[in-house]
Short mmCIF file of C-alpha atoms and ligand atoms in Angstrom, two decimals:
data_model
loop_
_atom_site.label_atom_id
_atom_site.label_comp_id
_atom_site.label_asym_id
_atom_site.label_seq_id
_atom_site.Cartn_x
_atom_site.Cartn_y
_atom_site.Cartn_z
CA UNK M 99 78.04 -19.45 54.76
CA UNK M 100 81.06 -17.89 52.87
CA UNK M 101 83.14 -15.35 54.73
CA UNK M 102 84.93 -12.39 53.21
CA UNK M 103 87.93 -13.45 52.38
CA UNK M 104 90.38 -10.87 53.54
CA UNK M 105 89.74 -12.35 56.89
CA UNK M 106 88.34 -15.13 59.13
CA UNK M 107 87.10 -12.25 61.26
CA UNK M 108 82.97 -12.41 61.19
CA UNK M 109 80.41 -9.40 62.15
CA UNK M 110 77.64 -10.51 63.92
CA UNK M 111 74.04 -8.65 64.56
CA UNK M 112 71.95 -10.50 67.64
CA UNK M 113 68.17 -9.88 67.45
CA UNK M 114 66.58 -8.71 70.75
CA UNK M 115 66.86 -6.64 73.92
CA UNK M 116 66.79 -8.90 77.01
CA UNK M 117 68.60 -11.17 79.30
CA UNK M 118 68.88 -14.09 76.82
CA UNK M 119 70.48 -11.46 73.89
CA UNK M 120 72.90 -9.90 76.63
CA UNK M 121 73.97 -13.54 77.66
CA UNK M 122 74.29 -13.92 74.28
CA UNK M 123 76.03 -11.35 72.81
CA UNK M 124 78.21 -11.82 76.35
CA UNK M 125 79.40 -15.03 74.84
CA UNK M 126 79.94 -14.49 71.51
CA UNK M 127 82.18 -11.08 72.43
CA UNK M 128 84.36 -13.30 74.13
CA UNK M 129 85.23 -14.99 70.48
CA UNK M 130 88.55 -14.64 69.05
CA UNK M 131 86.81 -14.88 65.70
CA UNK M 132 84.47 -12.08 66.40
CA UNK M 133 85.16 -8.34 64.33
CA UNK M 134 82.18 -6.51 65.40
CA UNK M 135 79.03 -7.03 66.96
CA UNK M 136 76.07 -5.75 66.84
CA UNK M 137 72.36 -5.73 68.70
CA UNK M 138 69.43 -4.41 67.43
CA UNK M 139 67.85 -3.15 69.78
CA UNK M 140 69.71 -4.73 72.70
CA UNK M 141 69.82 -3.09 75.98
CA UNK M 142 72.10 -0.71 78.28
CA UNK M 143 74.07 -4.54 79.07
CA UNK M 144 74.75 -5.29 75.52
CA UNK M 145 75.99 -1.90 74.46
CA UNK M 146 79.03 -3.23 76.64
CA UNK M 147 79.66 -5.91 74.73
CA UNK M 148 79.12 -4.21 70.93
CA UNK M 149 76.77 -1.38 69.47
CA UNK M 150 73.47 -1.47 69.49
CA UNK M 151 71.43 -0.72 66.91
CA UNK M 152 68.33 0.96 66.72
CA UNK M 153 65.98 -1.39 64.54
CA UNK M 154 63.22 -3.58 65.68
CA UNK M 155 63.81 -7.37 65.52
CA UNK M 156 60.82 -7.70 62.44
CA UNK M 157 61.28 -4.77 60.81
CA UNK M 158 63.12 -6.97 58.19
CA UNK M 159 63.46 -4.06 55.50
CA UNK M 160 65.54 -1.97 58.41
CA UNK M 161 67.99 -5.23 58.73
CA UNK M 162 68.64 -6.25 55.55
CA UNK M 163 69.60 -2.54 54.53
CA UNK M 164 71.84 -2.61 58.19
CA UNK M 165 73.08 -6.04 57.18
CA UNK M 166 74.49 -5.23 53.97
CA UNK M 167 75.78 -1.73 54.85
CA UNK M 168 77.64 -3.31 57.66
CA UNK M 169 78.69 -6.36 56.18
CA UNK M 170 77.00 -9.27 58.52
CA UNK M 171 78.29 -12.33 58.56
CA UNK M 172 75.43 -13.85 60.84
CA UNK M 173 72.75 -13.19 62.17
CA UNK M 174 71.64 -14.70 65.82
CA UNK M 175 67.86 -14.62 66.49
CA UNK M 176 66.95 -14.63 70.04
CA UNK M 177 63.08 -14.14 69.88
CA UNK M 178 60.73 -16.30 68.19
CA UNK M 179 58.63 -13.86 66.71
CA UNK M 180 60.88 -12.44 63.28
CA UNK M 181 61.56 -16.87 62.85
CA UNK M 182 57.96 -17.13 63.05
CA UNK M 183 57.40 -13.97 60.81
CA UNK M 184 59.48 -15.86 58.34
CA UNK M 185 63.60 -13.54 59.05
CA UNK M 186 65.59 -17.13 57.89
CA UNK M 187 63.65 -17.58 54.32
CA UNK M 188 63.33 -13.67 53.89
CA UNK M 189 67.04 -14.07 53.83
CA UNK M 190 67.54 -17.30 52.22
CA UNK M 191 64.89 -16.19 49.48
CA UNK M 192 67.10 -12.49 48.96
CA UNK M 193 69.72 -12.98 46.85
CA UNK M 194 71.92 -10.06 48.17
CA UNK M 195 71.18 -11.77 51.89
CA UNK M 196 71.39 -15.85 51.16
CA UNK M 197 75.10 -16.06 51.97
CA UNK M 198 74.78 -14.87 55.66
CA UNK M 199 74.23 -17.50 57.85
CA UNK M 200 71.03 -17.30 59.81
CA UNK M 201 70.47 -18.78 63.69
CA UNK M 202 66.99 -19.74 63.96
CA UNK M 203 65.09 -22.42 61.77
CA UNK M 204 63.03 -21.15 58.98
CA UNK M 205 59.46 -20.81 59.41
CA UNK M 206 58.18 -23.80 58.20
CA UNK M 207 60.17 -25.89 61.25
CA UNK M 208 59.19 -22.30 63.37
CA UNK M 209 55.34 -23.77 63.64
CA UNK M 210 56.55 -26.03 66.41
CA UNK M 211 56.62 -22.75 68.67
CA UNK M 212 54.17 -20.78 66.41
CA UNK M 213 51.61 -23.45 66.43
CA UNK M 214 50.15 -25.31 69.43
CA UNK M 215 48.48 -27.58 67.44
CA UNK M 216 50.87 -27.96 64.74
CA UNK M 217 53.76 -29.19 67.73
CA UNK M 218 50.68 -31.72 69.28
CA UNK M 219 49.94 -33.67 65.67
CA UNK M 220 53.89 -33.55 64.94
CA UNK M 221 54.33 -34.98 68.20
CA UNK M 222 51.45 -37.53 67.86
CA UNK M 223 52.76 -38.38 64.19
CA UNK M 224 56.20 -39.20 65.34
CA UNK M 225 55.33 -41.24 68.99
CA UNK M 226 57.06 -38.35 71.10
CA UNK M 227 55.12 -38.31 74.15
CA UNK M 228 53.19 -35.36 75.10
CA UNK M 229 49.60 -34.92 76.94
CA UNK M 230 46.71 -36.16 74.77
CA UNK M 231 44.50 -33.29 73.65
CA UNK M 232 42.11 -32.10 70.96
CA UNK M 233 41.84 -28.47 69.61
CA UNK M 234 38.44 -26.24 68.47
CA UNK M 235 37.43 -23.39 67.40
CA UNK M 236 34.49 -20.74 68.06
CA UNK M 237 32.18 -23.09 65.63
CA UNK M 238 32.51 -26.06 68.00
CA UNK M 239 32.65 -24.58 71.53
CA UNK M 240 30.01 -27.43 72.32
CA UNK M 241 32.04 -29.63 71.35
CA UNK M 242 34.50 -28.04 73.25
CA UNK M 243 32.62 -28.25 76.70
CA UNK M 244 31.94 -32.07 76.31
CA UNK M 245 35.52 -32.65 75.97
CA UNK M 246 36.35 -31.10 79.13
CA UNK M 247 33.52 -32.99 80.81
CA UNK M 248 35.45 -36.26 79.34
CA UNK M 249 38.48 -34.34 81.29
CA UNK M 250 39.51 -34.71 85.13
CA UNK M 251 40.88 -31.45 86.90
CA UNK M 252 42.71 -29.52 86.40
CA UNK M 253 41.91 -28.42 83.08
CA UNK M 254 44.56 -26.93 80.77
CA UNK M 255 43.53 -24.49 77.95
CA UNK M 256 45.84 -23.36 75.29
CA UNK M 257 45.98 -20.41 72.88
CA UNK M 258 47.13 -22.03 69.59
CA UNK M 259 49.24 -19.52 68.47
CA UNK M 260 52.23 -16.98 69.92
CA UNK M 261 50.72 -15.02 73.07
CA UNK M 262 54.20 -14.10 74.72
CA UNK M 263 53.98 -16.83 76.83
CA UNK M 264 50.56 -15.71 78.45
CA UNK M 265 48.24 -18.52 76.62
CA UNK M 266 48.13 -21.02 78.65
CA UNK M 267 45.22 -21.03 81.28
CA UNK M 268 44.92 -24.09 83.86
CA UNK M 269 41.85 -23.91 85.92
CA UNK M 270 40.46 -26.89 88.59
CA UNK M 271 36.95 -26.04 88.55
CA UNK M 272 34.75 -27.38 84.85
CA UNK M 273 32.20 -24.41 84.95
CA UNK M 274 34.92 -21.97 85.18
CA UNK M 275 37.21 -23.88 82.29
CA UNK M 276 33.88 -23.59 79.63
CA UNK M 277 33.37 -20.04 80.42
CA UNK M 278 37.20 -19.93 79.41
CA UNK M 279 37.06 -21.85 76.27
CA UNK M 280 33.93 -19.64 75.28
CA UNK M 281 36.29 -16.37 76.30
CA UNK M 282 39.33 -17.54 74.46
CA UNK M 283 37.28 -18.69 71.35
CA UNK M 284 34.30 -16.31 71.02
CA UNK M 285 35.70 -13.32 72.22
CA UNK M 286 39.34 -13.72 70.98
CA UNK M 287 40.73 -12.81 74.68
CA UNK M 288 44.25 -13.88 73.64
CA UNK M 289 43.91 -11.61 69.88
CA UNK M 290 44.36 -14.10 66.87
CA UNK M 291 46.10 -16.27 68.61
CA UNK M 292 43.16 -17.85 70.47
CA UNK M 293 41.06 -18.25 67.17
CA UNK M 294 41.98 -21.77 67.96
CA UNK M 295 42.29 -23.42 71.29
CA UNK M 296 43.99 -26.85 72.43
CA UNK M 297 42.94 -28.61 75.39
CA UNK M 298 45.38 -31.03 76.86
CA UNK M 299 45.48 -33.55 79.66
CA UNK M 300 46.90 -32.35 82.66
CA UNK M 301 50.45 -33.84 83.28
CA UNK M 302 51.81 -33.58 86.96
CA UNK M 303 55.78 -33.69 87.69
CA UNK M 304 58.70 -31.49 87.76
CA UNK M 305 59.49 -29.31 85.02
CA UNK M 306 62.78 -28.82 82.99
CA UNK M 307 64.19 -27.44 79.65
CA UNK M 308 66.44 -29.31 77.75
CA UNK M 309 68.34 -27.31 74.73
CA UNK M 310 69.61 -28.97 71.62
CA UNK M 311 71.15 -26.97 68.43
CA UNK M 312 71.33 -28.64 64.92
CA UNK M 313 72.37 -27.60 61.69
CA UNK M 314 69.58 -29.71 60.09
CA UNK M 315 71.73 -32.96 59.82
CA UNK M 316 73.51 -33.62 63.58
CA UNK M 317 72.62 -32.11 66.63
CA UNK M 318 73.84 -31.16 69.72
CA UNK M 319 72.41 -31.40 73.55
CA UNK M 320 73.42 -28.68 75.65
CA UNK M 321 73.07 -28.38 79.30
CA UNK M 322 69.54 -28.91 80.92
CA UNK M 323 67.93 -26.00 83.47
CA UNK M 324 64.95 -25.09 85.44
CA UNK M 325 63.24 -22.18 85.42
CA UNK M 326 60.86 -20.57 87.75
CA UNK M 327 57.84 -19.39 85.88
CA UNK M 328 55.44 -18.05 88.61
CA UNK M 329 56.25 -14.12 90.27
CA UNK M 330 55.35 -15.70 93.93
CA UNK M 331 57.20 -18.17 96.14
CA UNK M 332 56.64 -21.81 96.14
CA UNK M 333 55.39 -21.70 92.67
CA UNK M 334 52.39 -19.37 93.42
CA UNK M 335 50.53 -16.58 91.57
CA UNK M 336 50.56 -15.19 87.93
CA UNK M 337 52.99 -16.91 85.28
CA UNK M 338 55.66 -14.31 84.52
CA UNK M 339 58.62 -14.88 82.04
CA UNK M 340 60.92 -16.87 84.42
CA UNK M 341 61.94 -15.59 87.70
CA UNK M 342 65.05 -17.52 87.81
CA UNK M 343 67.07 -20.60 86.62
CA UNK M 344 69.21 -23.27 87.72
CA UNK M 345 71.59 -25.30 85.92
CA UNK M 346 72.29 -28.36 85.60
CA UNK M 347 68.53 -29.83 86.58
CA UNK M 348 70.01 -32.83 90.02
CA UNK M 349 66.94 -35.48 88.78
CA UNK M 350 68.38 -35.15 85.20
CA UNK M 351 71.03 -37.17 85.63
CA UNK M 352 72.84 -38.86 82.79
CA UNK M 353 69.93 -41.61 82.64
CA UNK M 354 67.33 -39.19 82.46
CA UNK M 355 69.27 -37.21 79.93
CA UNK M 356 69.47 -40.25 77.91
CA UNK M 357 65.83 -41.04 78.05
CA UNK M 358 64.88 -37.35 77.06
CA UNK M 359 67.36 -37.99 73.86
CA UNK M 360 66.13 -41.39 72.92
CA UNK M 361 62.20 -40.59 73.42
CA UNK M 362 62.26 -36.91 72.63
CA UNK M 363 65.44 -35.38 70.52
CA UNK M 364 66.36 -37.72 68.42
CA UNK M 365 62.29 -38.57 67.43
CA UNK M 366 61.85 -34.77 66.86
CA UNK M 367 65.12 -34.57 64.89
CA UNK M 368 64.37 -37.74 62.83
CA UNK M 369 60.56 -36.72 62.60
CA UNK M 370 61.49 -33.07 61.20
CA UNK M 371 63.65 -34.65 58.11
CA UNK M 372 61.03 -37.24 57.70
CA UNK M 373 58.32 -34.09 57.03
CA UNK M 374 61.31 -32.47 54.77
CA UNK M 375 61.86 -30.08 57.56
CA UNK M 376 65.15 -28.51 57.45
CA UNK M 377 65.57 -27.49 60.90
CA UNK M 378 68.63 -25.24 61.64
CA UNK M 379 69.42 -23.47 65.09
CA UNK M 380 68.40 -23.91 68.91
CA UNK M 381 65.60 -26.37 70.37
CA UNK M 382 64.00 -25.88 73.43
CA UNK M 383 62.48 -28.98 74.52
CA UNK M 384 59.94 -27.64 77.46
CA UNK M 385 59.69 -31.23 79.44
CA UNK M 386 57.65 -32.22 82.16
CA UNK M 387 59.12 -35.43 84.35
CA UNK M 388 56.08 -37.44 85.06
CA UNK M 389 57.14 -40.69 87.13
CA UNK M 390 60.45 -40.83 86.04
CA UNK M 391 59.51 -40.61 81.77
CA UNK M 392 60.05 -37.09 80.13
CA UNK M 393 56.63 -36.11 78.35
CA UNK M 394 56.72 -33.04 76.17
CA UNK M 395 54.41 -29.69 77.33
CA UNK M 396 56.08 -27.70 74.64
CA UNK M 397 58.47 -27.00 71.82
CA UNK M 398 60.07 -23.51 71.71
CA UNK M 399 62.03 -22.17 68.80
CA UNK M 400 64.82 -20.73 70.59
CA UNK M 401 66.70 -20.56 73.96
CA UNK M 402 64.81 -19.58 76.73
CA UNK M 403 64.88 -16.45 78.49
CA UNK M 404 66.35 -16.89 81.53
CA UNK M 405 67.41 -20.43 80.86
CA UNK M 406 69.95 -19.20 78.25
CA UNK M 407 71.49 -16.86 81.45
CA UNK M 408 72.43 -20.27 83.11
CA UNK M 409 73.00 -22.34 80.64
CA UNK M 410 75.21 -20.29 78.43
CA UNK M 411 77.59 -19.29 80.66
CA UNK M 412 78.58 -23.21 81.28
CA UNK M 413 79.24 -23.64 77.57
CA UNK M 414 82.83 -23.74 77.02
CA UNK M 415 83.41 -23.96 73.22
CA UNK M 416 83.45 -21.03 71.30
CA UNK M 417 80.00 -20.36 70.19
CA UNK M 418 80.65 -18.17 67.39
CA UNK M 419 82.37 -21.79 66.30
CA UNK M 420 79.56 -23.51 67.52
CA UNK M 421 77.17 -21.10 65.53
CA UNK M 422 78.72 -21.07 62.63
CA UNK M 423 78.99 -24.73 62.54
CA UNK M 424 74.77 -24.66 62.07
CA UNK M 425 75.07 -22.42 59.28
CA UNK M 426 77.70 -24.54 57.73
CA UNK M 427 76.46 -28.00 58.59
CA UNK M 428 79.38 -29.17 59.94
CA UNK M 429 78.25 -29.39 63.78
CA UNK M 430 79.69 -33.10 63.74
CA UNK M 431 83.10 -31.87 63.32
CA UNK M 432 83.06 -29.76 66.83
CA UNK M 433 83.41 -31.02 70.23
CA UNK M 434 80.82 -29.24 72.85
CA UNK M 435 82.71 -28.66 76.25
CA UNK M 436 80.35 -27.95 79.09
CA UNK M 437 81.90 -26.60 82.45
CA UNK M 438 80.87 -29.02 85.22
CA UNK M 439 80.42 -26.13 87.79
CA UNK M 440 76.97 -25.33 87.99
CA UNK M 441 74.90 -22.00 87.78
CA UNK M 442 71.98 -20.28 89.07
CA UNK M 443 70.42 -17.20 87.59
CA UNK M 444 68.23 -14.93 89.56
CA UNK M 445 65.97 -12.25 88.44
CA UNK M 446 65.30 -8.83 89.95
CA UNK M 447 62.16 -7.57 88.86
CA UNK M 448 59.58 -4.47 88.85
CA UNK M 449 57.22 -3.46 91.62
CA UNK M 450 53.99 -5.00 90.00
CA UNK M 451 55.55 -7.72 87.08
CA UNK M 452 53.95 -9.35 85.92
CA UNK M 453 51.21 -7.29 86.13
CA UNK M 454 51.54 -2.80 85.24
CA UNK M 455 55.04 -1.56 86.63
CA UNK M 456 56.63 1.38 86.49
CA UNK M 457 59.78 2.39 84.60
CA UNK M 458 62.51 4.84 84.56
CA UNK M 459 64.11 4.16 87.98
CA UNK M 460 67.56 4.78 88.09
CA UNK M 461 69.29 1.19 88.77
CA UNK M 462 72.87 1.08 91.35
CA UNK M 463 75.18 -1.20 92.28
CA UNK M 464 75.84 -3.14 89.26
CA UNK M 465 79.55 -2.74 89.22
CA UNK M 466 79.26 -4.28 92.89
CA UNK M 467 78.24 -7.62 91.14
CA UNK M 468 81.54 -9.13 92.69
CA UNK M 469 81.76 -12.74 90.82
CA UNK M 470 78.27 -12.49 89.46
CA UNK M 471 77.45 -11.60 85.80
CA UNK M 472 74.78 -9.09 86.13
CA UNK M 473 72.85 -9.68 82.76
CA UNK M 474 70.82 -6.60 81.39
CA UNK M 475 67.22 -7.52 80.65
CA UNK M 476 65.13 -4.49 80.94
CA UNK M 477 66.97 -1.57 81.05
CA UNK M 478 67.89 1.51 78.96
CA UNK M 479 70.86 4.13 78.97
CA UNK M 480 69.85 7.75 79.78
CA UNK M 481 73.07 9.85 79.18
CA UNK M 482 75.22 8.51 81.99
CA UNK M 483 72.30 6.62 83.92
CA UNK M 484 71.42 2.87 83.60
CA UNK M 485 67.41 2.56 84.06
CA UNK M 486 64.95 0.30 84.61
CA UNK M 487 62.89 -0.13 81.15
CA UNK M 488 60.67 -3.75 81.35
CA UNK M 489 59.33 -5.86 83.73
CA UNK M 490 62.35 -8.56 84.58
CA UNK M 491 65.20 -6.08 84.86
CA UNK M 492 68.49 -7.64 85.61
CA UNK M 493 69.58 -11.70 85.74
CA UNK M 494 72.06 -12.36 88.44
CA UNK M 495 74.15 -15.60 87.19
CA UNK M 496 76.82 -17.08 89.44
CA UNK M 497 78.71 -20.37 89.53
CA UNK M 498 79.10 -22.88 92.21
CA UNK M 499 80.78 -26.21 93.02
CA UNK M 500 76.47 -26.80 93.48
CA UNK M 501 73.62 -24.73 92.72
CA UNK M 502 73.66 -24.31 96.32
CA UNK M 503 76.56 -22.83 96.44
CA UNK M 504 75.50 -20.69 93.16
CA UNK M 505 72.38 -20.11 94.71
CA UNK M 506 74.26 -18.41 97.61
CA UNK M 507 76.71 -15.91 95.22
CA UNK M 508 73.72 -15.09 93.22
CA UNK M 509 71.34 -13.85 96.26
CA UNK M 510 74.51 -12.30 97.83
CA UNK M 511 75.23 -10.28 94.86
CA UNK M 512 71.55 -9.63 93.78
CA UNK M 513 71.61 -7.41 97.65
CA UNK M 514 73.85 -5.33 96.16
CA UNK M 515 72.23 -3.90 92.74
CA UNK M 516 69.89 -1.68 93.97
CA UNK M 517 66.40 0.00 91.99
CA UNK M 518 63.08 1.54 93.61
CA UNK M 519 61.04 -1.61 94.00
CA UNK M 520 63.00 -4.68 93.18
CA UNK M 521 61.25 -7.55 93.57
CA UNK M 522 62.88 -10.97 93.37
CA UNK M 523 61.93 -14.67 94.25
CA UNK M 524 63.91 -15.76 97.15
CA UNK M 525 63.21 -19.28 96.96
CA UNK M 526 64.84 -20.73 93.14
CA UNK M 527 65.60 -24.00 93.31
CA UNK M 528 64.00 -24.68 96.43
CA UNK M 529 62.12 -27.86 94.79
CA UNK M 530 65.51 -29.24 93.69
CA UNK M 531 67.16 -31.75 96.09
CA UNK M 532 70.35 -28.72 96.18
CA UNK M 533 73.04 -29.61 97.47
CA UNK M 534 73.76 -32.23 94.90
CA UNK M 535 77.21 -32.54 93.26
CA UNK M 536 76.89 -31.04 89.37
CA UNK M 537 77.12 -33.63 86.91
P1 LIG W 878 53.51 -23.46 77.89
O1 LIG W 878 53.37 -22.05 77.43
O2 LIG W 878 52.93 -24.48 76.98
O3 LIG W 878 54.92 -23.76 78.34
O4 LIG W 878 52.73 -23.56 79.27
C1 LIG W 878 53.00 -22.68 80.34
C2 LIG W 878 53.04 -23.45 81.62
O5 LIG W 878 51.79 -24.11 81.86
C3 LIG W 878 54.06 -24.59 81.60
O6 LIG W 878 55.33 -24.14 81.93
C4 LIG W 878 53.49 -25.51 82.65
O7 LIG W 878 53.82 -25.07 83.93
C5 LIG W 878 52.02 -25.37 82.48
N1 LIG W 878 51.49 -26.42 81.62
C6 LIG W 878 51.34 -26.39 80.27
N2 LIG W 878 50.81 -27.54 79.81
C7 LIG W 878 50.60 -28.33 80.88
C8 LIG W 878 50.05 -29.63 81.07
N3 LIG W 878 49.57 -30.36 80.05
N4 LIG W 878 50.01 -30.13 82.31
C9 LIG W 878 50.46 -29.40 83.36
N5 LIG W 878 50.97 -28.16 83.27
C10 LIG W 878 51.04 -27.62 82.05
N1 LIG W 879 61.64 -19.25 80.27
C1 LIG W 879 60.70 -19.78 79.38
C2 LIG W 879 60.80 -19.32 78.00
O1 LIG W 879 61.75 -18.67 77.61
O2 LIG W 879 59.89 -19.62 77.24
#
C-alpha cells in the first residue's frame, strides 16, 4: 500500500452498518494515524466516530468513485457479501484503485465462507478436522435420503451458499430431515443458495470462535469468544445473529488454544498457499470442542458480529497498524497486545427478532451507559432522535477482572438504555464455568 506522501496520516472507509462496523470504526478512531474516517452506510453509533456515507457495501461503482474523490487509503470490509461479490480483486484489478489496501481476502480465498462445500473438500484436502459429510443437488435427492438413513440423529442440513446465516437446518426426526432436503433442493427454500445442499455429521460440544488475521504470509491469533446464537434462554428457539458474546472462552485455555493452532490455523494457512491462495485479512474459525479436540463447523470470511464487540475492545495495538500491516505484508514485524481483562457483550434486541419486528422506536438512555460501550447495531438518526432500525439494536460491551464480573456491568448498564420492546437474553455465558480468572 503506498501512502500519500505529504503525510503518514491515512483515510479510511469501513463497509457496513452494524455492531461489528461500529466496534470497528470505534477502534480504528482511536488511531493516532487515522485523518478521516468514513462508513458507508454505518449507523447513528458510527456517525460518532467519522461520517457516514450513504453507499451500499456492493454497490462497487458508488465506492470506487467515493474512494478516489476522497482519497482512501484503506478500505475495511466488515460483511462477507462485497468479498464474496469479488470488492478486493475489483480493486486490485482497477488500476486507479490497486494501491489502496483492501481488508478482506479476495474472492477466490472468500469461497471458504461463500461455499459450504468448497470449505468441507478444503478441509478434507488438508486433514483439518471437521464433520464428515457429502453434498447433492435436486438431481440426486434419492441419493440424498439414503444418506441420511446411513445418518444417526440429529440430522444437519446445509445451504451451500451465503443465506445470512439462516442455512443451516438441524432436525432429530429422518422423515422430517428428507422432506427438508427435498424443500431446500427442489423448491430452492433458501433462493440460490440451496441449489446445493451439504449434509454433515452431527458434532456435539461447546462452541467457540477463534479469530486469526494474515497478510497472506504470517498470521496472527487474536482473542477467542463465544457467542450466543439462539433468541431464547438456555440455548432455545430460532437461530438469530448472536445474542451476546463473551471473551476470552475459560475451556480455551492456552492448551486448547494451542491445539486449535496446530490442527486448525496453521493447516488452513499452510493449505491456502499450497492451493495458491493468497489469503489477506480476518479468519473466523467457527469451532466446535468435541471431547477436548477442536473440529471445524465453519469458516467465515470476516469477524463475527457480535464476537468482534468483545473481542475488539481487548486488542491493545493499534489496529490501523495492525491493518495496515495485512496490506503491507509485514504482520511479522508487529507485536499483538491483548488486554487480559475480559469482556462480555450483550445484545438488546426487537420485540419479535428474529422473526418480523417493528422499527422506528425512539431509543433512551444511551449516554447512561456508565463504563459500558454501547455499540450501535440497528439504529438510524432522525434529526435529533436515535431509533431503532434492525433487529439486534444495540451491543452492551463491558470489562471485568472475569466475565462474571463483565457479565454484571453489561446487564447493569443494558437496564438503563431504554426502547419499546427490548428484548435481551439474560442468561450469556451461563454454560461457561464464569467465574474463572481471564487468561
Ligand atoms: P453455521 O452457519 O455453519 O455456523 O451453522 C449454524 C449453527 O448450526 C452453528 O453455530 C451450530 O450451532 C450448528 N451446527 C452447524 N453444523 C453443525 C454440526 N455439524 N453439528 C452440530 N451443530 C452444528
Ligand atoms: N456471530 C456469528 C457470525 O458473525 O457469523
Amino acid at each position: 500500500m503506498q501512502h500519500k506522501e505529504s503525510k503518514d496520516l491515512m483515510n479510511v472507509l469501513i463497509l457496513g452498518s452494524g455492531g461489528r462496523e461500529h466496534a470497528l470504526s470505534w477502534k480504528i478512531a482511536q488511531s493516532p494515524k487515522l485523518d478521516k474516517l468514513y462508513i458507508a452506510p454505518g449507523n447513528a453509533g458510527t456517525c460518532n466516530e467519522g461520517t457516514n456515507i450513504n453507499l451500499k457495501p456492493t454497490d462497487f461503482e458508488g465506492i470506487k468513485t467515493f474512494v478516489l474523490s476522497s482519497n482512501i487509503d484503506m478500505v475495511v470490509v466488515g460483511p462477507e457479501d462485497p468479498l464474496v461479490n469479488g470488492i478486493h480483486d475489483y480493486f486490485a484489478e482497477d488500476e486507479a484503485l490497486n494501491h489502496i489496501g483492501i481488508v478482506g481476502p479476495k474472492a477466490e480465498g472468500a469461497q471458504l465462507e461463500g461455499s459450504k462445500e468448497f470449505a468441507k473438500r478444503f478441509m478434507i484436502k488438508h486433514g483439518i478436522p471437521t464433520a464428515a459429510y457429502q453434498s447433492f443437488t435436486v438431481d440426486a435427492i434419492r441419493e440424498g435420503h439414503t444418506f441420511l438413513e446411513t445418518l444417526n440423529p440429529p440430522y444437519v442440513l446445509k445451504a451451500d451458499g451465503l443465506a445470512a446465516g439462516k442455512g443451516v437446518v438441524i432436525l432429530n426426526d429422518l422423515e422430517a430431515a428428507k422432506v427438508e432436503l427435498t424443500d431446500m433442493l427442489e423448491s430452492e427454500k433458501f433462493g440460490e443458495a440451496s441449489a446445493k445442499v451439504v449434509i454433515e455429521e452431527f458434532l456435539d460440544g461447546i462452541e467457540l470462535s477463534v479469530f486469526a488475521l494474515s497478510d497472506g504470509i504470517n498470521y496472527k491469533i487474536l482473542p477467542s469468544a463465544k457467542d450466543y446464537k439462539r433468541i431464547g434462554e438456555g440455548d432455545t428457539g430460532l437461530n438469530t445473529g448472536g445474542m451476546g458474546a463473551v471473551s476470552p472462552v475459560p475451556f480455551a485455555d492456552a492448551d486448547f488454544i494451542l491445539k486449535v493452532e496446530e490442527q486448525v490455523i496453521r493447516p488452513t494457512f499452510e493449505g491456502l498457499k499450497e492451493d495458491g491462495i493468497e489469503y489477506s485479512g480476518l479468519l473466523y474459525f467457527g469451532l466446535i470442542n468435541v471431547g477436548g479436540e477442536p473440529v471445524v463447523i465453519e469458516y467465515n470470511i470476516r469477524f463475527g458480529d457480535p464476537e468482534a464487540e468483545a473481542v475488539i475492545p481487548r486488542i491493545e495495538t493499534d489496529l490501523l497498524d495492525l491493518f495496515e500491516a495485512v496490506c503491507d505484508k509485514r504482520l511479522s514485524e508487529l507485536d499483538l497486545t491483548i488486554d487480559s481483562s475480559a469482556t462480555a457483550t450483550v445484545m438488546l434486541v426487537s420485540q419479535g427478532y428474529p422473526g418480523s419486528y417493528e422499527k422506528g422506536k425512539e431509543i433512551n438512555g444511551l449516554g447512561d451507559a456508565g463504563e459500558s460501550i454501547a455499540f450501535h447495531a440497528g439504529t438510524k438518526l432522525v434529526e435529533d432522535k436515535i431509533i431503532t432500525n434492525g433487529g439486534r439494536v444495540i451491543a452492551v460491551t463491558s470489562f471485568g477482572e472475569n466475565i462474571e464480573q463483565a457479565l454484571e456491568t453489561s446487564y447493569a448498564n443494558a437496564e438503563r438504555i431504554k426502547f419499546e420492546g427490548k428484548n435481551l437474553r439474560r442468561d450469556i455465558g451461563y454454560d461457561l464455568k464464569v467465574g474463572i480468572q481471564a487468561e
